[in-house]
PDB file of C-alpha atoms in Angstrom:
ATOM      1  CA  PRO X 199      76.858  56.481 108.215  1.00 74.00           C
ATOM      2  CA  TYR X 200      75.718  59.948 107.075  1.00 82.00           C
ATOM      3  CA  GLN X 201      78.734  61.699 108.643  1.00 82.00           C
ATOM      4  CA  HIS X 202      81.024  59.094 107.067  1.00 80.00           C
ATOM      5  CA  PHE X 203      79.403  59.713 103.671  1.00 82.00           C
ATOM      6  CA  ILE X 204      79.779  63.515 104.013  1.00 82.00           C
ATOM      7  CA  ARG X 205      83.386  63.346 105.193  1.00 81.00           C
ATOM      8  CA  TYR X 206      84.830  60.508 103.095  1.00 82.00           C
ATOM      9  CA  GLY X 207      82.338  60.142 100.260  1.00 82.00           C
ATOM     10  CA  LEU X 208      81.956  63.810  99.421  1.00 83.00           C
ATOM     11  CA  GLY X 209      85.263  64.918 100.964  1.00 82.00           C
ATOM     12  CA  ILE X 210      83.613  67.666 103.002  1.00 83.00           C
ATOM     13  CA  SER X 211      85.146  68.631 106.300  1.00 77.00           C
ATOM     14  CA  ALA X 212      84.377  71.244 108.898  1.00 73.00           C
ATOM     15  CA  LEU X 213      85.621  74.687 108.042  1.00 64.00           C
ATOM     16  CA  GLU X 214      88.680  75.502 110.112  1.00 63.00           C
ATOM     17  CA  LYS X 215      88.669  78.871 111.826  1.00 64.00           C
ATOM     18  CA  TYR X 216      91.727  80.826 110.822  1.00 66.00           C
ATOM     19  CA  SER X 217      93.658  82.642 113.510  1.00 70.00           C
ATOM     20  CA  VAL X 218      96.460  85.150 113.152  1.00 74.00           C
ATOM     21  CA  GLN X 219      99.835  83.451 113.600  1.00 77.00           C
ATOM     22  CA  ALA X 220     103.248  84.932 114.433  1.00 79.00           C
ATOM     23  CA  VAL X 221     104.266  84.857 110.761  1.00 81.00           C
ATOM     24  CA  ASP X 222     101.155  86.867 109.873  1.00 84.00           C
ATOM     25  CA  ILE X 223     102.118  89.539 112.388  1.00 86.00           C
ATOM     26  CA  GLY X 224     105.570  89.839 110.835  1.00 86.00           C
ATOM     27  CA  ASN X 225     104.150  89.909 107.326  1.00 88.00           C
ATOM     28  CA  LEU X 226     101.687  92.648 108.236  1.00 91.00           C
ATOM     29  CA  ALA X 227     104.391  94.779 109.892  1.00 91.00           C
ATOM     30  CA  HIS X 228     106.701  94.330 106.893  1.00 90.00           C
ATOM     31  CA  ASP X 229     103.925  95.230 104.477  1.00 92.00           C
ATOM     32  CA  VAL X 230     102.987  98.395 106.358  1.00 94.00           C
ATOM     33  CA  LEU X 231     106.635  99.510 106.709  1.00 93.00           C
ATOM     34  CA  GLU X 232     107.204  98.984 102.988  1.00 93.00           C
ATOM     35  CA  LYS X 233     104.075 100.997 102.163  1.00 95.00           C
ATOM     36  CA  VAL X 234     105.098 103.846 104.511  1.00 95.00           C
ATOM     37  CA  PHE X 235     108.574 104.234 103.001  1.00 93.00           C
ATOM     38  CA  THR X 236     107.272 103.835  99.436  1.00 93.00           C
ATOM     39  CA  ARG X 237     104.462 106.353  99.960  1.00 94.00           C
ATOM     40  CA  ALA X 238     106.876 108.816 101.603  1.00 94.00           C
ATOM     41  CA  ARG X 239     109.197 108.566  98.618  1.00 92.00           C
ATOM     42  CA  LEU X 240     106.368 108.986  96.092  1.00 93.00           C
ATOM     43  CA  LEU X 241     105.007 112.029  97.937  1.00 93.00           C
ATOM     44  CA  ASN X 242     108.495 113.458  98.516  1.00 93.00           C
ATOM     45  CA  ILE X 243     108.033 113.308 102.302  1.00 93.00           C
ATOM     46  CA  ASP X 244     111.115 113.289 104.521  1.00 93.00           C
ATOM     47  CA  ILE X 245     110.148 110.878 107.302  1.00 92.00           C
ATOM     48  CA  SER X 246     112.771 112.395 109.596  1.00 92.00           C
ATOM     49  CA  GLN X 247     111.377 115.931 109.300  1.00 93.00           C
ATOM     50  CA  ILE X 248     107.619 115.502 109.638  1.00 94.00           C
ATOM     51  CA  THR X 249     105.777 115.658 112.954  1.00 95.00           C
ATOM     52  CA  ASP X 250     105.028 112.543 114.963  1.00 95.00           C
ATOM     53  CA  GLU X 251     101.333 113.083 114.263  1.00 97.00           C
ATOM     54  CA  ALA X 252     101.877 113.252 110.484  1.00 96.00           C
ATOM     55  CA  ARG X 253     104.078 110.147 110.584  1.00 96.00           C
ATOM     56  CA  ASP X 254     101.491 108.278 112.668  1.00 97.00           C
ATOM     57  CA  ALA X 255      98.731 109.310 110.230  1.00 97.00           C
ATOM     58  CA  LEU X 256     100.849 107.968 107.368  1.00 97.00           C
ATOM     59  CA  VAL X 257     101.255 104.662 109.226  1.00 97.00           C
ATOM     60  CA  ASP X 258      97.493 104.527 109.857  1.00 97.00           C
ATOM     61  CA  ARG X 259      96.732 105.071 106.135  1.00 96.00           C
ATOM     62  CA  CYS X 260      99.210 102.382 105.113  1.00 96.00           C
ATOM     63  CA  MET X 261      97.806  99.967 107.718  1.00 95.00           C
ATOM     64  CA  ASP X 262      94.307 100.576 106.342  1.00 94.00           C
ATOM     65  CA  GLU X 263      95.587  99.799 102.828  1.00 93.00           C
ATOM     66  CA  SER X 264      97.226  96.592 104.013  1.00 92.00           C
ATOM     67  CA  LEU X 265      94.006  95.497 105.703  1.00 91.00           C
ATOM     68  CA  LEU X 266      92.041  96.217 102.513  1.00 89.00           C
ATOM     69  CA  ASP X 267      94.553  94.122 100.561  1.00 87.00           C
ATOM     70  CA  ASP X 268      93.869  91.161 102.883  1.00 81.00           C
ATOM     71  CA  LEU X 269      91.092  89.382 101.006  1.00 72.00           C
ATOM     72  CA  SER X 270      90.830  86.616 103.594  1.00 71.00           C
ATOM     73  CA  LYS X 271      89.971  89.201 106.284  1.00 80.00           C
ATOM     74  CA  ARG X 272      92.132  87.243 108.727  1.00 79.00           C
ATOM     75  CA  TYR X 273      93.198  90.476 110.433  1.00 83.00           C
ATOM     76  CA  THR X 274      89.682  91.770 111.029  1.00 83.00           C
ATOM     77  CA  ASP X 275      87.413  88.728 111.440  1.00 82.00           C
ATOM     78  CA  THR X 276      87.704  88.356 115.232  1.00 84.00           C
ATOM     79  CA  ALA X 277      88.186  90.648 118.210  1.00 87.00           C
ATOM     80  CA  ARG X 278      91.549  88.985 118.890  1.00 87.00           C
ATOM     81  CA  SER X 279      92.706  89.634 115.315  1.00 87.00           C
ATOM     82  CA  ARG X 280      91.661  93.282 115.541  1.00 89.00           C
ATOM     83  CA  TYR X 281      93.585  93.587 118.817  1.00 90.00           C
ATOM     84  CA  VAL X 282      96.675  92.103 117.149  1.00 89.00           C
ATOM     85  CA  VAL X 283      96.323  94.672 114.339  1.00 91.00           C
ATOM     86  CA  GLN X 284      96.231  97.475 116.924  1.00 93.00           C
ATOM     87  CA  ARG X 285      99.392  96.109 118.546  1.00 91.00           C
ATOM     88  CA  VAL X 286     101.182  95.817 115.197  1.00 91.00           C
ATOM     89  CA  ASN X 287     100.105  99.358 114.319  1.00 94.00           C
ATOM     90  CA  GLY X 288     101.641 100.588 117.590  1.00 93.00           C
ATOM     91  CA  ILE X 289     104.858  98.683 116.928  1.00 91.00           C
ATOM     92  CA  VAL X 290     105.118 100.143 113.414  1.00 93.00           C
ATOM     93  CA  LYS X 291     104.516 103.661 114.748  1.00 95.00           C
ATOM     94  CA  ARG X 292     107.256 103.240 117.365  1.00 92.00           C
ATOM     95  CA  SER X 293     109.564 101.780 114.727  1.00 90.00           C
ATOM     96  CA  MET X 294     108.938 104.725 112.410  1.00 93.00           C
ATOM     97  CA  TRP X 295     109.678 107.115 115.277  1.00 94.00           C
ATOM     98  CA  LEU X 296     112.995 105.311 115.849  1.00 90.00           C
ATOM     99  CA  PHE X 297     113.808 105.256 112.125  1.00 90.00           C
ATOM    100  CA  ALA X 298     113.117 108.996 111.878  1.00 93.00           C
ATOM    101  CA  GLY X 299     115.499 109.654 114.764  1.00 92.00           C
ATOM    102  CA  GLN X 300     118.180 107.475 113.173  1.00 89.00           C
ATOM    103  CA  MET X 301     117.782 109.266 109.857  1.00 90.00           C
ATOM    104  CA  ARG X 302     118.141 112.672 111.542  1.00 92.00           C
ATOM    105  CA  THR X 303     121.320 111.683 113.383  1.00 91.00           C
ATOM    106  CA  ASP X 304     123.206 109.454 110.953  1.00 89.00           C
ATOM    107  CA  GLY X 305     122.146 110.848 107.566  1.00 88.00           C
ATOM    108  CA  PHE X 306     121.196 107.536 105.972  1.00 89.00           C
ATOM    109  CA  ILE X 307     118.088 107.598 103.808  1.00 89.00           C
ATOM    110  CA  PRO X 308     115.972 104.623 102.707  1.00 89.00           C
ATOM    111  CA  TRP X 309     116.878 103.695  99.153  1.00 88.00           C
ATOM    112  CA  GLN X 310     115.282 100.308  98.407  1.00 87.00           C
ATOM    113  CA  MET X 311     112.523  98.443 100.204  1.00 87.00           C
ATOM    114  CA  GLU X 312     111.901  94.710  99.861  1.00 86.00           C
ATOM    115  CA  TYR X 313     114.913  94.386  97.538  1.00 86.00           C
ATOM    116  CA  LYS X 314     114.989  90.987  95.817  1.00 87.00           C
ATOM    117  CA  PHE X 315     118.432  89.521  95.259  1.00 81.00           C
ATOM    118  CA  SER X 316     119.982  86.424  93.776  1.00 82.00           C
ATOM    119  CA  HIS X 317     123.673  85.659  93.765  1.00 76.00           C
ATOM    120  CA  ARG X 318     125.406  82.314  93.223  1.00 80.00           C
ATOM    121  CA  GLY X 319     122.369  80.259  94.139  1.00 83.00           C
ATOM    122  CA  VAL X 320     121.507  82.334  97.183  1.00 79.00           C
ATOM    123  CA  TYR X 321     118.367  84.408  96.937  1.00 83.00           C
ATOM    124  CA  GLY X 322     116.023  86.296  99.185  1.00 84.00           C
ATOM    125  CA  ILE X 323     114.571  89.662 100.038  1.00 84.00           C
ATOM    126  CA  VAL X 324     116.296  92.440 101.949  1.00 83.00           C
ATOM    127  CA  ASP X 325     113.836  94.486 103.991  1.00 86.00           C
ATOM    128  CA  ARG X 326     115.515  97.831 103.401  1.00 87.00           C
ATOM    129  CA  ILE X 327     118.728  99.272 101.980  1.00 87.00           C
ATOM    130  CA  ASP X 328     119.778 102.710 103.189  1.00 88.00           C
ATOM    131  CA  LEU X 329     122.351 104.952 101.538  1.00 88.00           C
ATOM    132  CA  LYS X 330     124.378 107.898 102.737  1.00 88.00           C
ATOM    133  CA  GLU X 331     126.217 109.934 100.139  1.00 85.00           C
ATOM    134  CA  THR X 332     129.088 112.265 100.978  1.00 82.00           C
ATOM    135  CA  ASP X 333     131.469 114.156  98.703  1.00 82.00           C
ATOM    136  CA  ASP X 334     133.802 111.203  98.183  1.00 81.00           C
ATOM    137  CA  GLU X 335     131.918 108.047  99.120  1.00 81.00           C
ATOM    138  CA  ILE X 336     128.637 106.231  99.378  1.00 83.00           C
ATOM    139  CA  GLN X 337     127.841 104.223 102.474  1.00 85.00           C
ATOM    140  CA  VAL X 338     125.327 101.395 102.395  1.00 84.00           C
ATOM    141  CA  ARG X 339     123.389  99.862 105.261  1.00 84.00           C
ATOM    142  CA  VAL X 340     121.255  96.726 104.922  1.00 83.00           C
ATOM    143  CA  MET X 341     118.358  96.589 107.382  1.00 83.00           C
ATOM    144  CA  ASP X 342     116.355  93.576 108.496  1.00 80.00           C
ATOM    145  CA  TYR X 343     113.082  94.136 110.361  1.00 79.00           C
ATOM    146  CA  LYS X 344     112.452  91.894 113.359  1.00 75.00           C
ATOM    147  CA  THR X 345     109.120  91.369 115.074  1.00 69.00           C
ATOM    148  CA  GLY X 346     109.943  88.515 117.389  1.00 64.00           C
ATOM    149  CA  SER X 347     113.408  87.035 117.098  1.00 50.00           C
ATOM    150  CA  THR X 348     116.784  87.997 118.479  1.00 48.00           C
ATOM    151  CA  VAL X 349     119.947  88.447 116.432  1.00 45.00           C
ATOM    152  CA  THR X 350     123.244  87.851 118.189  1.00 42.00           C
ATOM    153  CA  ASN X 351     125.742  87.675 115.303  1.00 44.00           C
ATOM    154  CA  VAL X 352     128.585  90.186 115.643  1.00 40.00           C
ATOM    155  CA  ASP X 353     131.670  90.664 113.490  1.00 45.00           C
ATOM    156  CA  SER X 354     133.465  93.583 111.838  1.00 42.00           C
ATOM    157  CA  ASN X 355     130.586  94.258 109.417  1.00 43.00           C
ATOM    158  CA  THR X 356     127.571  93.145 111.430  1.00 40.00           C
ATOM    159  CA  VAL X 357     125.709  94.796 114.250  1.00 38.00           C
ATOM    160  CA  SER X 358     123.275  92.850 116.363  1.00 39.00           C
ATOM    161  CA  THR X 359     120.728  93.658 119.000  1.00 39.00           C
ATOM    162  CA  SER X 360     119.133  91.917 121.924  1.00 38.00           C
ATOM    163  CA  SER X 361     115.825  93.653 121.201  1.00 40.00           C
ATOM    164  CA  THR X 362     113.018  91.408 120.036  1.00 40.00           C
ATOM    165  CA  ARG X 363     111.364  94.121 117.939  1.00 47.00           C
ATOM    166  CA  GLY X 364     112.638  96.731 115.519  1.00 51.00           C
ATOM    167  CA  ALA X 365     115.226  96.879 112.777  1.00 51.00           C
ATOM    168  CA  VAL X 366     118.627  95.290 112.883  1.00 50.00           C
ATOM    169  CA  CYS X 367     121.505  96.560 110.811  1.00 49.00           C
ATOM    170  CA  VAL X 368     122.883  93.378 109.295  1.00 50.00           C
ATOM    171  CA  TYR X 369     125.549  94.990 107.135  1.00 52.00           C
ATOM    172  CA  SER X 370     127.173  98.370 106.883  1.00 54.00           C
ATOM    173  CA  LYS X 371     130.034  99.345 104.574  1.00 53.00           C
ATOM    174  CA  SER X 372     131.787 102.651 103.940  1.00 53.00           C
ATOM    175  CA  ARG X 373     133.986 104.024 101.187  1.00 50.00           C
ATOM    176  CA  LEU X 374     131.988 102.922  98.169  1.00 48.00           C
ATOM    177  CA  THR X 375     132.325 105.137  95.131  1.00 47.00           C
ATOM    178  CA  SER X 376     128.980 104.488  93.419  1.00 51.00           C
ATOM    179  CA  VAL X 377     125.509 103.114  93.952  1.00 51.00           C
ATOM    180  CA  SER X 378     126.270 100.281  91.518  1.00 51.00           C
ATOM    181  CA  GLU X 379     129.276  99.324  93.636  1.00 51.00           C
ATOM    182  CA  ALA X 380     126.946  99.276  96.651  1.00 49.00           C
ATOM    183  CA  LEU X 381     124.592  96.879  94.870  1.00 51.00           C
ATOM    184  CA  ILE X 382     127.418  94.629  93.714  1.00 47.00           C
ATOM    185  CA  LEU X 383     128.791  94.508  97.253  1.00 49.00           C
ATOM    186  CA  ASN X 384     125.323  93.903  98.636  1.00 47.00           C
ATOM    187  CA  LYS X 385     124.807  90.924  96.326  1.00 44.00           C
ATOM    188  CA  ALA X 386     128.210  89.542  97.191  1.00 43.00           C
ATOM    189  CA  ILE X 387     127.725  89.595 100.943  1.00 41.00           C
ATOM    190  CA  ILE X 388     124.206  88.281 100.996  1.00 39.00           C
TER     191      ILE X 388
END
């Protein structure tokens, strides 16, 4: 009778122990990547030109910020959660190493992170938009970060990967004449 009174009379139930889920891992990785690129831009740091150690230190600082932002402490309350954070930190560091290499070789630079869009009833958030400006054109590349799924869509404007972690170029277009044209095109294709 007492348990019945507590549960149904007072509406009290046992506190559920929160555990880090797959979506939390993706959210944490996205948050840290956004902070790294935003901080690099604010501090005028070229991610592609700094040492691996400096880039890793930047990732570590941004991870620490993300963990401080987590008021529920879901990423630090258990040994398993702390292990997951270490794994995500390693994934982000490897991703930043890959991004730096891409930036050195192809000349694209991050332009917008977590770009919100809405067009004809379709809305969402693009993880990153990169631009490459030449004398006569602007090229745009839309990037989607992946932490656990596989993309297999391929057509004339889409590149896919079989990798389960990293960034996937979901759209790339050349011969644009202005940044505003890039944004208009971006809204139209997404």
